[in-house]
Amino acid sequence: MRKGDDMKYGMLREGFTTRSLMGILYVVLVLLPTNIYYMLTTGSNLSVAAPIISLIFFLELFKFSEKPLTKQEAFIIYAIASEAVMGSVALALMGNLYFRSSPMAEYFGISDIIPDWWAPSPNSPAVRYRTFFHGDWLFPILVLFSAWTLGKVIDFSLATYLYHQFVEIEKLPFPLANVSAETVLSLTSPQPSKKRVFTITSIIGIVYGIVVYALPLATDYRVSVIPVPFYDLTHYIEDVMPGASLGISTDLVSYTFAFFMPHSFIVFLTASSFFTYFIANNILVQNGLFPLYMKGMGLGEIYTWSYISYWMGPIIGFSIAIALSQIVFYRRYILSAVREFTSKKETPGEELVRSRLGMYAFFTSTTLASLLAWALTGFNPYYLLLIFSVSVVWSFLFSHLQGRALAEYGFGFEIPYFVPVIMYLSGARSPKLWFVQTAGFTVYTGGVGVLQQLKVATLCETKPRSYIKAWFFTWFLGAIMGILFLQVFWTMAPIPSSAYPASMINFPVQAAEQYLLISAVTGVGGSGIISLNIENLATGFVIGVLVSVMAVIFKLSPSLVGVGLLAGTRTWISTAMAFAMSIIVAKLLERRMGKTWWEENRFVMVAGIYAGIGLSIGLGVIALFLKKAIISPYY
């Protein structure tokens, strides 16, 4: 256990300073527009590269000053960069506009039901002149920005409660948080032995990253030595096992998960993924339960469309059962956390994560978000009950489920399309309700990621309040600047268009997926391709209950078994197999280097590989931009 685990709040230091603010501004003003362009042209993003690029740049910048960057300031730059670089609000607005104006919306019979607060009409001057600076954008921007801001407050308030339970009461290990902390600490105040390990693994990550990521980027993907993110073997087995998927992960990080993740958890995860996407998918095709399957589909397509065709109901039912079982099994900790969280008297100078303010913020924000969504649907009383129950009850349940997975096993995952299934089963299938999923009618689980960063903050001896202040500053600045930067790219060429190649693929695919779902849930368009029914949901729920009961009978952790199996259903088979192989790698290294060395350096090795790959991706993007700036596209 690191020093920060037992540290008193009074011993933590401030990290949100003028110098860390400079780092945030660098990310927002330099890396944000770079990443927006990168996503539109390649389909990838700099969320992995941005933290390490920013951190190394500012460490070197202040290295020769009288006061080098502290680990607290380094943590703020590192932790904020991955979020600040995404431009989520701007890209969501553009995605909504494409969803409404695409010819596919007319084809599916959906164009007439899309409200003006979602996106301007295709006939609007704002669309014709490609500008956000028009009155028709005022309502969509206001609604989305307000709803997402309330969502961020909800995420942070949930994170403060989960922090109190998982960190202060249960004292769970947070293995992935140790990896992030080691990245910051190895670069700011390294121990000599760990510095050597970090350097060696960083070089390995850089070399591998240059071959796999940077070289294709710099050559406009003309030279691709190793396919990303996996080598797809599905076409070798499609004649024998149609619907099954198989592949080999080419993500080096996937082969390090056993360095920090419990091996028993990996076994359950791998078994679940293999059964779902190799064995069961073939059974679905043979029985006509995978109607979207077509010969020639790759691993990623089979993963996505099998979930939408069939697995959505059973997996959501299974996840509900596992979430409820977690609440029952860990009720003593939960009740203790609630009692302490609500009754504890605050003292001057005490950190926000020990404050009752989080509880008040959660209920206030969920109420306001629910009322916003309710108003946009036309004030149907039944809708208010449904919206509020999802934003409060299910947000709490799923945040508990996913937070424990991250805190115990270092694995984060999501359960998509829960709200559409709830709409379908509840009978509330109005298109108006569908569209407010971006405006208050949603399950808030973003607090799980915040929880992780709060834990990293204490490992880096940083006040959690520093991270919270820095994050909200970045959220507002990044949202505004993201819209301005995207406006520049939109002025240069339509989005999607050949000027931004990835947008011509990603926008139509994502929209088609949503058209099929809205048709299945609301009945508009009547495609009938996707089938939602109570039987599938109930089957998954019953299996989840049986799994939890069997785990208790055999004296296994219900969290280990239930969460492990659930996580496997949301993991590519190529990634799951890489996780399994990482166990062999970890065992060999532990035997070769010795148990003591292994325990001291396993997190450092992963941190070094992460850092090296992130840096190589950044170098590849720089090379790509230099090439485009220097070499004329007409030659």
XYZ file of C-alpha atoms in Angstrom:
635
model
C 0.000 0.000 0.000
C 1.318 3.399 -0.961
C 1.868 6.239 1.415
C -1.106 8.165 0.047
C -3.594 5.431 0.983
C -3.589 6.323 4.671
C -2.786 9.974 4.283
C -4.753 12.497 6.282
C -6.510 15.140 4.247
C -4.548 17.906 5.906
C -1.318 16.480 4.458
C -2.496 16.594 0.849
C -1.317 19.432 -1.363
C -3.038 21.742 -3.833
C -2.554 20.800 -7.486
C -4.687 23.338 -9.352
C -2.146 26.156 -9.625
C -1.131 28.715 -12.232
C 1.329 26.230 -13.741
C -1.133 23.342 -13.977
C -3.604 25.846 -15.434
C -1.046 26.504 -18.174
C -1.023 22.784 -18.882
C -4.820 22.691 -19.155
C -4.805 25.687 -21.509
C -2.203 23.932 -23.656
C -4.454 20.888 -23.971
C -7.569 22.924 -24.760
C -5.958 25.410 -27.154
C -3.466 23.117 -28.913
C -4.370 19.445 -28.502
C -8.170 19.831 -28.613
C -8.326 21.141 -32.214
C -5.649 18.629 -33.165
C -7.741 15.797 -31.765
C -10.980 16.965 -33.397
C -9.283 16.946 -36.785
C -7.631 13.616 -35.996
C -10.978 12.013 -35.116
C -12.666 13.364 -38.237
C -9.897 12.117 -40.523
C -8.773 8.838 -38.925
C -11.561 7.819 -36.538
C -9.129 7.449 -33.639
C -8.489 9.902 -30.812
C -5.679 11.211 -28.629
C -7.207 10.328 -25.267
C -4.293 7.953 -24.583
C -1.575 10.191 -26.010
C -2.693 13.595 -24.697
C -1.958 13.001 -20.978
C 1.603 11.806 -21.498
C 2.379 14.414 -24.193
C 1.144 17.230 -21.971
C 2.857 15.947 -18.855
C 6.273 15.411 -20.465
C 6.126 18.783 -22.224
C 5.460 20.725 -19.009
C 7.857 18.662 -16.921
C 10.617 19.567 -19.366
C 9.439 23.174 -19.548
C 9.850 23.664 -15.790
C 12.726 21.228 -15.344
C 15.411 23.884 -15.339
C 13.450 26.480 -13.396
C 14.015 27.189 -9.738
C 10.835 25.298 -8.929
C 10.172 22.156 -11.033
C 6.627 20.936 -11.527
C 5.316 19.209 -8.401
C 3.669 15.803 -8.505
C 0.391 17.454 -7.536
C 0.554 19.823 -10.516
C 1.682 16.950 -12.739
C -1.305 14.874 -11.659
C -3.770 17.643 -12.551
C -2.291 18.036 -16.041
C -2.179 14.283 -16.591
C -5.679 13.575 -15.235
C -7.439 16.426 -17.021
C -5.841 15.990 -20.450
C -7.727 12.869 -21.582
C -11.100 14.543 -20.931
C -10.139 18.013 -22.139
C -8.986 16.768 -25.517
C -12.250 15.112 -26.608
C -14.521 18.014 -27.664
C -17.575 15.957 -26.724
C -20.210 18.714 -26.831
C -19.212 19.983 -30.267
C -19.062 16.533 -31.834
C -22.388 15.562 -30.223
C -24.037 18.614 -31.804
C -22.615 17.692 -35.199
C -23.719 14.091 -34.756
C -27.253 15.210 -33.915
C -27.335 17.406 -36.998
C -26.254 14.545 -39.236
C -28.818 12.263 -37.600
C -31.587 14.697 -38.533
C -30.402 15.717 -42.004
C -29.165 12.358 -43.334
C -31.120 10.758 -46.201
C -31.337 7.660 -44.014
C -33.622 9.566 -41.617
C -36.083 9.998 -44.493
C -35.648 6.366 -45.541
C -36.444 5.072 -42.045
C -39.380 7.501 -41.717
C -37.804 9.243 -38.735
C -37.067 12.745 -40.073
C -40.495 14.145 -39.149
C -40.290 13.176 -35.461
C -36.914 14.782 -34.645
C -37.500 17.918 -32.518
C -35.944 21.322 -33.203
C -34.224 21.372 -29.804
C -32.231 18.288 -30.911
C -30.761 19.888 -34.034
C -31.776 22.546 -36.598
C -33.939 21.537 -39.524
C -32.062 20.459 -42.685
C -33.634 23.506 -44.385
C -32.263 25.927 -41.786
C -29.833 28.649 -42.940
C -27.552 27.409 -40.138
C -27.150 24.143 -42.029
C -26.984 25.719 -45.467
C -24.221 28.130 -44.443
C -22.514 25.611 -42.129
C -22.432 27.747 -39.010
C -23.103 27.388 -35.295
C -23.600 31.164 -35.093
C -27.283 31.177 -35.930
C -30.429 31.426 -33.841
C -31.552 27.921 -34.831
C -28.624 26.525 -32.858
C -29.429 28.439 -29.674
C -31.934 25.959 -28.244
C -29.985 22.768 -29.146
C -26.754 24.154 -27.672
C -28.499 25.446 -24.551
C -30.324 22.163 -23.918
C -27.302 19.944 -24.512
C -24.905 22.111 -22.544
C -27.326 22.451 -19.597
C -28.139 18.747 -19.510
C -24.505 17.686 -19.755
C -23.420 20.173 -17.089
C -26.041 18.789 -14.711
C -24.809 15.330 -15.666
C -21.263 16.235 -14.687
C -22.461 17.499 -11.300
C -24.321 14.203 -10.824
C -21.210 12.240 -11.788
C -19.047 14.099 -9.294
C -21.595 13.841 -6.504
C -21.930 10.084 -7.065
C -18.142 9.820 -7.112
C -17.824 11.475 -3.697
C -20.226 8.964 -2.171
C -18.579 5.981 -3.882
C -15.186 7.275 -2.761
C -16.400 7.306 0.818
C -17.620 3.708 0.589
C -14.959 2.053 -1.574
C -11.878 3.986 -0.411
C -12.534 5.025 3.169
C -14.774 2.202 4.408
C -13.999 -0.905 2.303
C -10.442 0.206 1.381
C -10.548 -1.525 -2.020
C -7.279 -1.727 -3.992
C -8.066 0.224 -7.223
C -5.371 -1.565 -9.245
C -5.693 0.625 -12.338
C -5.362 3.760 -10.198
C -1.921 2.540 -9.172
C -0.905 2.419 -12.845
C -1.910 6.044 -13.405
C -0.262 7.126 -10.168
C 2.980 5.358 -11.091
C 3.051 7.223 -14.405
C 2.948 10.566 -12.620
C 5.274 9.572 -9.778
C 7.816 7.868 -12.049
C 8.169 11.062 -14.064
C 8.174 13.562 -11.190
C 9.871 11.917 -8.220
C 11.123 8.498 -9.327
C 12.962 5.991 -7.195
C 16.188 4.969 -9.027
C 15.194 1.302 -9.391
C 11.689 2.132 -10.588
C 13.007 4.813 -12.912
C 15.070 2.192 -14.766
C 12.059 -0.130 -15.132
C 9.851 2.739 -16.285
C 12.450 3.827 -18.859
C 12.912 0.337 -20.306
C 9.175 -0.354 -20.610
C 8.599 3.126 -22.053
C 11.134 2.371 -24.792
C 9.322 -0.908 -25.507
C 6.044 1.016 -25.722
C 7.543 3.683 -27.993
C 9.072 1.155 -30.402
C 5.891 -0.886 -30.580
C 3.759 2.246 -30.874
C 5.850 3.639 -33.731
C 5.476 0.395 -35.709
C 1.773 -0.101 -34.989
C 0.407 3.470 -34.730
C 2.883 6.160 -35.803
C 4.083 4.587 -39.060
C 0.583 4.121 -40.526
C -0.348 7.651 -39.466
C 2.711 9.234 -41.048
C 2.107 7.370 -44.332
C -1.662 7.965 -44.545
C -2.155 4.270 -43.665
C -0.249 3.137 -46.772
C 2.200 1.267 -44.553
C 0.497 -0.870 -41.911
C 2.747 -3.583 -40.529
C 0.339 -4.780 -37.837
C -3.466 -4.325 -38.081
C -5.174 -2.299 -35.357
C -6.782 -3.119 -32.919
C -6.745 -6.836 -33.757
C -5.834 -9.340 -36.431
C -9.232 -10.639 -37.480
C -9.446 -14.429 -37.896
C -13.220 -14.535 -38.284
C -13.188 -15.144 -42.023
C -11.234 -18.387 -41.451
C -14.072 -19.892 -39.420
C -17.206 -18.306 -40.923
C -17.972 -21.320 -43.150
C -17.680 -23.753 -40.249
C -19.138 -21.536 -37.489
C -21.168 -18.671 -38.984
C -21.759 -15.928 -36.433
C -18.702 -16.812 -34.351
C -15.862 -14.307 -34.094
C -12.166 -14.821 -33.463
C -9.111 -12.598 -33.466
C -5.731 -11.760 -31.979
C -5.401 -8.424 -30.181
C -2.607 -6.149 -31.409
C -2.982 -3.794 -28.451
C 0.173 -4.283 -26.377
C -1.546 -2.955 -23.254
C -4.035 -5.846 -23.369
C -1.178 -8.239 -22.652
C -0.355 -6.433 -19.379
C -3.747 -6.584 -17.663
C -2.721 -9.531 -15.481
C 0.033 -7.283 -14.090
C -2.582 -5.435 -12.040
C -5.874 -7.314 -12.464
C -6.757 -10.410 -10.355
C -6.145 -13.521 -12.453
C -9.360 -15.210 -11.304
C -11.339 -12.239 -12.630
C -9.615 -12.570 -16.017
C -10.545 -16.263 -16.159
C -14.261 -15.514 -15.664
C -14.116 -12.612 -18.132
C -12.376 -14.675 -20.830
C -14.732 -17.632 -20.424
C -17.763 -15.343 -20.701
C -16.491 -13.524 -23.800
C -15.503 -16.778 -25.529
C -18.863 -18.399 -24.820
C -20.854 -15.340 -25.933
C -19.041 -14.325 -29.111
C -17.650 -17.674 -30.295
C -20.011 -20.433 -29.213
C -23.376 -18.784 -28.525
C -23.310 -16.482 -31.566
C -23.026 -19.532 -33.815
C -26.034 -21.059 -32.052
C -27.988 -17.816 -32.593
C -27.302 -17.871 -36.331
C -28.316 -21.531 -36.632
C -31.628 -20.747 -34.921
C -32.374 -17.514 -36.791
C -31.881 -15.302 -33.721
C -29.121 -13.163 -35.248
C -30.994 -11.589 -38.204
C -28.401 -8.867 -38.815
C -25.632 -11.394 -39.461
C -24.202 -11.533 -42.984
C -21.343 -13.638 -44.266
C -18.190 -11.549 -44.465
C -18.765 -9.664 -41.217
C -15.636 -9.038 -39.178
C -15.049 -9.387 -35.453
C -16.080 -5.829 -34.608
C -19.244 -5.948 -36.711
C -20.313 -9.273 -35.212
C -19.699 -7.901 -31.709
C -21.842 -4.813 -32.349
C -24.697 -6.297 -34.355
C -25.095 -9.470 -32.302
C -25.515 -7.282 -29.233
C -28.156 -5.165 -30.947
C -29.902 -8.191 -32.530
C -30.092 -10.414 -29.476
C -27.750 -9.913 -26.541
C -29.039 -6.506 -25.484
C -32.010 -7.908 -23.517
C -30.278 -10.828 -21.773
C -27.178 -8.787 -20.864
C -29.228 -5.926 -19.428
C -31.357 -8.407 -17.448
C -28.188 -10.123 -16.222
C -26.620 -6.781 -15.263
C -29.717 -5.747 -13.273
C -29.562 -9.024 -11.318
C -25.834 -8.625 -10.648
C -26.281 -4.980 -9.572
C -29.074 -5.919 -7.155
C -27.047 -8.825 -5.789
C -24.138 -6.464 -5.128
C -26.441 -4.208 -3.120
C -27.737 -7.186 -1.086
C -24.367 -8.816 -0.551
C -22.568 -5.599 0.406
C -25.524 -3.999 2.211
C -23.560 -3.681 5.458
C -20.931 -1.492 3.791
C -23.540 0.496 1.904
C -25.665 1.207 4.967
C -22.558 2.138 6.933
C -21.449 4.504 4.170
C -24.894 6.113 3.971
C -25.057 6.597 7.746
C -21.590 8.111 7.973
C -22.032 10.176 4.816
C -25.302 11.725 5.986
C -24.591 12.123 9.705
C -20.957 13.173 9.723
C -20.336 16.701 10.934
C -17.980 18.628 8.713
C -14.929 20.361 10.082
C -13.164 23.424 8.686
C -10.774 22.582 5.862
C -12.221 19.127 5.296
C -12.152 17.795 1.752
C -15.200 17.795 -0.512
C -15.234 13.998 -0.732
C -16.119 13.843 2.960
C -18.791 16.487 2.694
C -22.567 16.079 2.618
C -22.549 18.599 -0.207
C -22.213 15.706 -2.645
C -25.487 14.182 -1.488
C -27.336 17.483 -1.813
C -25.801 18.093 -5.242
C -26.864 14.633 -6.442
C -30.546 15.031 -5.583
C -30.682 18.640 -6.746
C -29.037 17.909 -10.075
C -31.005 14.735 -10.814
C -34.221 16.618 -10.034
C -33.309 19.509 -12.347
C -32.170 17.159 -15.126
C -35.365 15.109 -14.812
C -37.528 18.224 -14.944
C -35.670 19.415 -18.054
C -36.266 16.092 -19.804
C -39.883 16.044 -18.629
C -40.525 19.541 -19.988
C -39.091 18.578 -23.377
C -41.473 15.587 -23.581
C -44.593 17.652 -22.907
C -45.118 17.207 -19.139
C -46.540 13.669 -19.171
C -46.817 12.672 -15.435
C -45.882 9.036 -16.113
C -42.766 10.141 -17.971
C -41.596 12.168 -14.963
C -41.786 9.089 -12.741
C -39.924 6.997 -15.307
C -37.235 9.636 -15.940
C -36.586 10.278 -12.251
C -36.405 6.581 -11.381
C -33.800 6.010 -14.108
C -31.655 9.032 -13.231
C -31.695 8.301 -9.473
C -32.285 4.602 -8.777
C -30.553 3.037 -11.758
C -27.714 5.550 -11.683
C -27.015 4.509 -8.098
C -27.271 0.767 -8.850
C -25.132 0.725 -11.978
C -22.571 3.132 -10.535
C -22.210 0.739 -7.617
C -21.814 -2.203 -9.965
C -19.273 -0.578 -12.281
C -17.496 1.253 -9.465
C -16.850 -2.013 -7.641
C -15.532 -3.601 -10.844
C -13.041 -0.761 -11.198
C -12.171 -0.619 -7.505
C -11.628 -4.365 -7.057
C -10.482 -5.539 -10.465
C -9.300 -2.499 -12.391
C -11.767 -3.105 -15.217
C -14.230 -0.522 -16.449
C -17.189 -1.347 -18.716
C -20.551 0.031 -19.767
C -24.003 -1.456 -20.318
C -25.342 0.361 -23.409
C -28.955 0.805 -24.474
C -30.408 0.272 -21.006
C -32.784 3.233 -21.365
C -34.254 2.085 -24.732
C -35.010 -1.311 -23.188
C -36.682 0.372 -20.191
C -38.770 2.457 -22.590
C -39.840 -0.616 -24.515
C -40.733 -2.700 -21.482
C -42.534 0.133 -19.684
C -44.705 0.915 -22.691
C -43.432 4.511 -22.763
C -42.366 4.385 -26.414
C -42.951 7.966 -27.488
C -40.276 9.398 -29.820
C -40.277 12.477 -27.574
C -38.989 10.335 -24.728
C -36.342 8.754 -26.965
C -34.670 12.062 -27.786
C -34.412 13.273 -24.187
C -31.844 10.546 -23.523
C -29.294 13.309 -24.125
C -31.215 15.749 -21.941
C -31.742 14.151 -18.526
C -33.306 10.759 -19.241
C -30.228 8.621 -18.795
C -28.264 6.441 -16.402
C -25.401 8.470 -14.971
C -22.332 6.276 -14.516
C -19.614 8.825 -15.306
C -18.970 9.086 -11.585
C -17.061 5.804 -11.814
C -14.323 7.456 -13.872
C -14.237 10.406 -11.488
C -13.970 7.990 -8.559
C -10.878 6.478 -10.157
C -9.249 9.901 -10.548
C -10.046 10.856 -6.948
C -8.199 7.729 -5.848
C -5.234 8.596 -8.096
C -5.243 12.081 -6.590
C -4.694 10.733 -3.078
C -1.981 8.356 -4.330
C -0.237 11.423 -5.779
C -0.784 13.302 -2.477
C -3.126 15.776 -4.158
C -6.279 17.268 -2.705
C -9.300 15.756 -4.480
C -10.805 19.236 -4.423
C -8.012 20.317 -6.802
C -9.096 17.792 -9.383
C -12.770 18.753 -9.057
C -12.032 22.466 -9.522
C -9.721 21.812 -12.484
C -12.224 19.489 -14.125
C -15.144 21.916 -14.030
C -12.976 24.780 -15.273
C -11.864 22.584 -18.174
C -15.391 21.372 -18.874
C -16.739 24.876 -19.508
C -13.695 26.113 -21.405
C -13.402 22.921 -23.457
C -17.089 22.938 -24.416
C -16.895 26.504 -25.716
C -13.566 26.090 -27.507
C -14.627 22.753 -28.978
C -17.575 24.417 -30.730
C -15.338 27.218 -32.019
C -12.696 24.818 -33.339
C -15.271 22.547 -34.975
C -16.779 25.635 -36.592
C -13.428 26.265 -38.290
C -13.296 22.722 -39.685
C -16.956 22.877 -40.741
C -16.328 26.157 -42.579
C -13.443 24.541 -44.453
C -15.532 21.586 -45.685
C -18.864 19.842 -44.965
C -18.946 17.238 -42.195
C -19.044 14.433 -43.200
C -17.157 14.766 -46.491
C -14.070 13.432 -48.252
C -12.058 16.161 -46.541
C -12.639 14.229 -43.295
C -12.535 10.563 -44.383
C -13.374 8.898 -41.071
C -16.525 10.999 -40.701
C -17.882 9.471 -43.935
C -17.743 6.050 -42.264
C -18.447 6.701 -38.587
C -21.338 9.152 -38.896
C -23.509 6.926 -41.166
C -22.746 3.740 -39.191
C -23.588 5.335 -35.827
C -26.732 6.943 -37.254
C -27.919 3.665 -38.848
C -27.532 1.911 -35.507
C -29.678 4.573 -33.826
C -32.304 4.479 -36.607
C -32.712 0.728 -36.126
C -33.019 1.111 -32.348
C -35.526 3.962 -32.448
C -37.579 1.988 -34.956
C -37.571 -1.063 -32.667
C -38.467 0.924 -29.543
C -41.015 3.439 -30.865
C -42.380 1.548 -33.863
C -41.655 4.501 -36.153
C -40.323 3.219 -39.483
C -41.261 -0.369 -38.619
C -38.010 -2.008 -39.700
C -38.630 -5.029 -37.463
C -34.952 -5.994 -37.628
C -34.298 -5.616 -33.916
C -36.500 -7.536 -31.509
C -36.912 -6.432 -27.890
C -38.951 -8.602 -25.542
C -39.500 -9.275 -21.878
C -38.520 -12.946 -22.236
C -34.912 -12.121 -23.144
C -34.622 -9.635 -20.294
C -36.162 -12.103 -17.825
C -33.863 -14.898 -18.990
C -30.807 -12.762 -18.347
C -32.161 -11.678 -14.961
C -32.825 -15.274 -13.833
C -29.336 -16.356 -14.930
C -27.853 -13.428 -13.005
C -29.724 -14.396 -9.846
C -28.649 -18.050 -10.198
C -25.023 -17.045 -10.741
C -25.058 -14.884 -7.603
C -26.700 -17.622 -5.522
C -24.284 -20.297 -6.778
C -21.332 -18.045 -5.987
C -22.501 -17.746 -2.371
C -23.162 -21.502 -2.105
C -19.652 -22.324 -3.345
C -18.164 -19.578 -1.158
C -16.955 -17.497 -4.079
C -17.201 -13.736 -4.236
C -20.477 -12.792 -5.999
C -18.656 -9.695 -7.198
C -15.837 -11.732 -8.711
C -18.122 -14.205 -10.497
C -20.994 -11.886 -11.459
C -18.975 -8.864 -12.511
C -16.383 -11.062 -14.243
C -19.004 -12.824 -16.361
C -20.806 -9.552 -17.090
C -17.574 -7.821 -18.096
C -16.836 -10.656 -20.523
C -20.081 -10.045 -22.388
C -18.880 -6.497 -23.087
C -15.354 -7.438 -24.221
C -14.127 -8.336 -27.707
C -13.010 -11.945 -27.873
C -9.604 -10.809 -29.170
C -9.111 -8.617 -26.092
C -10.331 -11.327 -23.726
C -7.856 -13.809 -25.194
C -5.067 -11.251 -24.772
C -6.060 -10.850 -21.110
C -5.758 -14.625 -20.692
C -2.314 -14.640 -22.329
C -1.241 -11.822 -20.002
C -1.574 -14.259 -17.093
C 1.141 -16.415 -18.663
C 3.350 -13.357 -19.223
C 2.849 -12.217 -15.619
C 3.640 -15.657 -14.194
C 6.818 -15.961 -16.260
C 8.041 -12.512 -15.214
C 7.276 -13.161 -11.555
C 9.182 -16.464 -11.656
C 12.110 -14.921 -13.547
C 12.497 -11.711 -11.501
C 11.288 -12.873 -8.097
C 8.105 -12.137 -6.150
C 9.490 -9.090 -4.304
C 10.713 -7.385 -7.479
C 7.429 -8.226 -9.191
C 5.272 -6.679 -6.480
C 7.357 -3.493 -6.469
C 7.477 -3.002 -10.242
C 4.391 -4.517 -11.873
C 2.469 -1.236 -11.867
C 5.539 0.642 -13.086
C 5.892 -1.647 -16.113
C 2.311 -1.043 -17.195
C 2.711 2.700 -16.641
C 5.844 2.719 -18.801
C 4.159 0.859 -21.673
C 1.135 3.177 -21.485
C 3.437 6.205 -21.554
C 5.514 4.897 -24.462
C 2.519 4.062 -26.627
C 0.874 7.395 -25.840
C 4.030 9.263 -26.803
C 4.407 7.326 -30.062
C 0.807 8.106 -31.046
C 1.492 11.776 -30.387
C 4.605 11.638 -32.556
C 2.620 9.976 -35.328
C -0.015 12.705 -35.288
C 2.663 15.409 -35.368
C 4.300 13.686 -38.351
C 0.920 13.480 -40.099
C 0.206 17.184 -39.639
C 3.711 18.209 -40.718
C 3.360 16.115 -43.840
C 0.028 17.677 -44.718
C 1.377 21.158 -44.049
C 4.593 20.749 -46.049
C 3.618 18.427 -48.892
C 0.913 19.643 -51.252
C -2.063 17.284 -51.468
C -2.077 17.709 -55.242
C 1.201 15.878 -55.730
